[in-house]
PDB file of C-alpha atoms in Angstrom:
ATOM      1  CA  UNK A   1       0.775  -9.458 -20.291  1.00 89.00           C
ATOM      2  CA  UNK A   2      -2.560  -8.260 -21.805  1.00 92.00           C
ATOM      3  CA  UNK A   3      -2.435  -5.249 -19.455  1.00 93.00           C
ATOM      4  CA  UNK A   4       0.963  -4.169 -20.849  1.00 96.00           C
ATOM      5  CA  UNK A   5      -0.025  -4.587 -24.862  1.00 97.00           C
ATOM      6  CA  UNK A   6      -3.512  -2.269 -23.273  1.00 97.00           C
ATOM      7  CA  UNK A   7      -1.422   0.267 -21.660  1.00 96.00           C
ATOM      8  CA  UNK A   8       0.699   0.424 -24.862  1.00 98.00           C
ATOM      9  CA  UNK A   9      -2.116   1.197 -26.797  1.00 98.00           C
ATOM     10  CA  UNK A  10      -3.842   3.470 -24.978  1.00 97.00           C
ATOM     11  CA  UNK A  11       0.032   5.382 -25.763  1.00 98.00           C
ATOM     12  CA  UNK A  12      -0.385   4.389 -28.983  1.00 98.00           C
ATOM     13  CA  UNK A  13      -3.842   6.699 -29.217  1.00 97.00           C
ATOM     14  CA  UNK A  14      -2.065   9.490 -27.536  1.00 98.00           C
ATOM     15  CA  UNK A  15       0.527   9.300 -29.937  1.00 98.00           C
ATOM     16  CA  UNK A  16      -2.449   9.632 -32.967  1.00 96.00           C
ATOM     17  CA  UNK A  17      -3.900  12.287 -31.314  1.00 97.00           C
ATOM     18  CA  UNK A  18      -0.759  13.995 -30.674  1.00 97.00           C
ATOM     19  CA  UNK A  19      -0.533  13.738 -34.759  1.00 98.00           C
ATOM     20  CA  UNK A  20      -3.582  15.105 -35.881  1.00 96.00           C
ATOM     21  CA  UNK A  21      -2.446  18.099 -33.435  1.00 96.00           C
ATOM     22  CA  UNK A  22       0.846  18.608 -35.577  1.00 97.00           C
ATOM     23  CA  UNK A  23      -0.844  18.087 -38.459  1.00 97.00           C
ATOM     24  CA  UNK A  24      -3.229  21.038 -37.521  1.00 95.00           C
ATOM     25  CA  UNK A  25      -0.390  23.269 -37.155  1.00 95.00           C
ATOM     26  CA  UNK A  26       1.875  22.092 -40.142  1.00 97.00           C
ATOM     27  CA  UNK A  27       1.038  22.976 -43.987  1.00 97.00           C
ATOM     28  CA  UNK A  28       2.944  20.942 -47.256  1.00 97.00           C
ATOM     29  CA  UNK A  29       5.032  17.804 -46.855  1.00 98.00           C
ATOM     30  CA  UNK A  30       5.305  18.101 -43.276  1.00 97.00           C
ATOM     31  CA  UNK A  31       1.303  18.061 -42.741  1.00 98.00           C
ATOM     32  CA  UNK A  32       1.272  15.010 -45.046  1.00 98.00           C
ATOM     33  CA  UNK A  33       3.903  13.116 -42.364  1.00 98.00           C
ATOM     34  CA  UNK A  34       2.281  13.649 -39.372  1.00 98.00           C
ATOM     35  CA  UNK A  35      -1.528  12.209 -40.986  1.00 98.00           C
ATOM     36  CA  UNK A  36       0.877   9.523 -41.803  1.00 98.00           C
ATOM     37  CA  UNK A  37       1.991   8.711 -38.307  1.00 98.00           C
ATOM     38  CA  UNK A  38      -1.455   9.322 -37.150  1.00 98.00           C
ATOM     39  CA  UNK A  39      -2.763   6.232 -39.521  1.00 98.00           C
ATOM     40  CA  UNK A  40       0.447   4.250 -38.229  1.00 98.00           C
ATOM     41  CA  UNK A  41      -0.347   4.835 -34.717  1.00 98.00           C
ATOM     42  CA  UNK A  42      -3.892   4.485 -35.066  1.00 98.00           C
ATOM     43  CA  UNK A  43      -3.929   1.016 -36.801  1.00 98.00           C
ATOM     44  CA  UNK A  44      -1.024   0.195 -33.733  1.00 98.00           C
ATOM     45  CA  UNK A  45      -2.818   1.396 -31.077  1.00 98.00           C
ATOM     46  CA  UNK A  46      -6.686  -0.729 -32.788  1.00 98.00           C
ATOM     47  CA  UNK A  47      -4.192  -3.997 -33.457  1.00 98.00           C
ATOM     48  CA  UNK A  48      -3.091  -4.155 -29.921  1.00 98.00           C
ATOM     49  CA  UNK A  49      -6.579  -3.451 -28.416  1.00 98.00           C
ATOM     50  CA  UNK A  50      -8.309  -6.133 -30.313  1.00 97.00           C
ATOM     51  CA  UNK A  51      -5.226  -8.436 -28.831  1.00 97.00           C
ATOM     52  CA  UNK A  52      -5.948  -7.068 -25.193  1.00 97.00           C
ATOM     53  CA  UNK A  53      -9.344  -7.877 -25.711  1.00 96.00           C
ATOM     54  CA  UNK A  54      -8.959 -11.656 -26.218  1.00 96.00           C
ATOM     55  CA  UNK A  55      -8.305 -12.253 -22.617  1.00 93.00           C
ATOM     56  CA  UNK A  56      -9.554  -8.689 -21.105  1.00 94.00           C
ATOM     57  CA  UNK A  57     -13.286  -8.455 -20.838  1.00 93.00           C
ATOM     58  CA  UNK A  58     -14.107  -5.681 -23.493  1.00 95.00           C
ATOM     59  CA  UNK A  59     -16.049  -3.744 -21.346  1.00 92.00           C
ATOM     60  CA  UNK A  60     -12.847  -2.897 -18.789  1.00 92.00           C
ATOM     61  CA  UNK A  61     -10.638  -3.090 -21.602  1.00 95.00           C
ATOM     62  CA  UNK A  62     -12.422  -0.148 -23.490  1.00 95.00           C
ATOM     63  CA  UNK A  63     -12.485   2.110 -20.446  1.00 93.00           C
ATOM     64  CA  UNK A  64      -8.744   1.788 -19.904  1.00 94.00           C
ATOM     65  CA  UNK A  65      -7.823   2.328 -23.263  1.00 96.00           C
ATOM     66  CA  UNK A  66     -10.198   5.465 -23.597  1.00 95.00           C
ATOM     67  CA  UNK A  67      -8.685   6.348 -20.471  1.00 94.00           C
ATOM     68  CA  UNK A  68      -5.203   6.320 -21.261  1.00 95.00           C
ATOM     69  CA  UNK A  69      -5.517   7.986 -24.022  1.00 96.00           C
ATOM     70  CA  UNK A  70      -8.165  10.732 -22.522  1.00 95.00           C
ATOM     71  CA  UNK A  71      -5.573  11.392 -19.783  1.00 95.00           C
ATOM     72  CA  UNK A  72      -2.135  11.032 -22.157  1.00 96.00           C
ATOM     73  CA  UNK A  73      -3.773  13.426 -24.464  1.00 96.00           C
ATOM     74  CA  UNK A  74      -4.935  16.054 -22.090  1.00 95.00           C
ATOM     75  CA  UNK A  75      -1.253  15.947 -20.185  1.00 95.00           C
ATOM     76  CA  UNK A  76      -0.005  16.267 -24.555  1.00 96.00           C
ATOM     77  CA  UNK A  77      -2.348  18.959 -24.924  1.00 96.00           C
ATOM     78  CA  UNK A  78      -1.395  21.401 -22.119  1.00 96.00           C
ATOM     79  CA  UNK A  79       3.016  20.332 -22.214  1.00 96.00           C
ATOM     80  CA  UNK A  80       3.115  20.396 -26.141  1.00 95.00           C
ATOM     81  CA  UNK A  81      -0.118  22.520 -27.183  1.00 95.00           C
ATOM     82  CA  UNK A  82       0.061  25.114 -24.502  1.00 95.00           C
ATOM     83  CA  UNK A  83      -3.449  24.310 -23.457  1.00 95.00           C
ATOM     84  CA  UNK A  84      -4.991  25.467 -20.349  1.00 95.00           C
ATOM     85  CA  UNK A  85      -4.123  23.889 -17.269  1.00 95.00           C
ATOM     86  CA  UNK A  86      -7.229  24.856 -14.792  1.00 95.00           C
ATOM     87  CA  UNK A  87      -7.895  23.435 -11.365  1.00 96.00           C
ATOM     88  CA  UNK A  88     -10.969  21.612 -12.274  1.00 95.00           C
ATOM     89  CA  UNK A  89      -9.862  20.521 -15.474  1.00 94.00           C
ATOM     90  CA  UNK A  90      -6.380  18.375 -13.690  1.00 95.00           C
ATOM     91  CA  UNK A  91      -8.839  17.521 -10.894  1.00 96.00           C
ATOM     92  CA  UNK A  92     -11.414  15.253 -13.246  1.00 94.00           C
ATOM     93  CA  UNK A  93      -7.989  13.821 -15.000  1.00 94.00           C
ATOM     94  CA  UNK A  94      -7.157  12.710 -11.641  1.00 95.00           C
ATOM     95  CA  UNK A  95     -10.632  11.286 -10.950  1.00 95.00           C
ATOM     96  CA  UNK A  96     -10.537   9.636 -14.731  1.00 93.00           C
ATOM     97  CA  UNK A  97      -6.756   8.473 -13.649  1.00 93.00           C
ATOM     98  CA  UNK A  98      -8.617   7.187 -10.126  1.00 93.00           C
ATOM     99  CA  UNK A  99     -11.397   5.504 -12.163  1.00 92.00           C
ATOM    100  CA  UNK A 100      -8.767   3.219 -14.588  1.00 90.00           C
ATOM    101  CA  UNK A 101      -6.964   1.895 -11.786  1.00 89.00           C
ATOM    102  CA  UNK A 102      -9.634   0.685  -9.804  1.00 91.00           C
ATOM    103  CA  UNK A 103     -10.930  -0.678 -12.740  1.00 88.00           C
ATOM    104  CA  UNK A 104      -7.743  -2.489 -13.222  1.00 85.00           C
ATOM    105  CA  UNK A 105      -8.131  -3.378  -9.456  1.00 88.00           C
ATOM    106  CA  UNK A 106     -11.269  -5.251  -9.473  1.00 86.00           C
ATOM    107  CA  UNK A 107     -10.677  -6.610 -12.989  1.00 81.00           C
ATOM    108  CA  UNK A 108     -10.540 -10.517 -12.599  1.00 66.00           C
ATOM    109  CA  UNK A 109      -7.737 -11.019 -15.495  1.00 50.00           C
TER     110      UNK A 109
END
């Protein structure tokens, strides 16, 4: 169960960085409501790591989450932000993708 409240906050810290991205490109009221989701999903996303930790050793736990959210925000970055899309740029996503699942694979818990 601790694996599914990590994976949902490593979502959660795509979906703050996906924020501070809108909020980049909005101005007025609409700037104002995407720093607000970005605090929402950032106190989501810390909440539900601290409860993944209690059972996760912190060390694996860490990695995933920086890992889901490195990945979740790249993928964000180049569908929503038009970012580049390079060869060697997808190919160290998939080695960072590689990397969180064996760590899930040797993880004890």
């Amino acid at each position: 169960m601790n694996w599914i409240i990590l994976i949902i906050a490593g979502l959660f810290e795509v979906g703050f960085a996906f924020c501070l991205g809108k909020a980049k490109v909005s101005s007025g009221p609409a700037m104002y409501a995407w720093y607000a989701g970005f605090l929402i999903a950032l106190t989501m996303s810390m909440l539900l790591l601290i409860k993944a930790t209690q059972t996760l050793p912190i060390g694996t736990a860490y990695a995933v989450w920086t890992g889901i959210g490195a990945v979740g925000t790249v993928i964000v970055g180049i569908v929503i932000f038009h970012e580049p899309a390079s060869f060697w740029r997808l190919f160290f996503i998939a080695t960072l993708i590689g990397s969180i699942l064996g760590l899930k694979y040797i993880s004890n818990s």
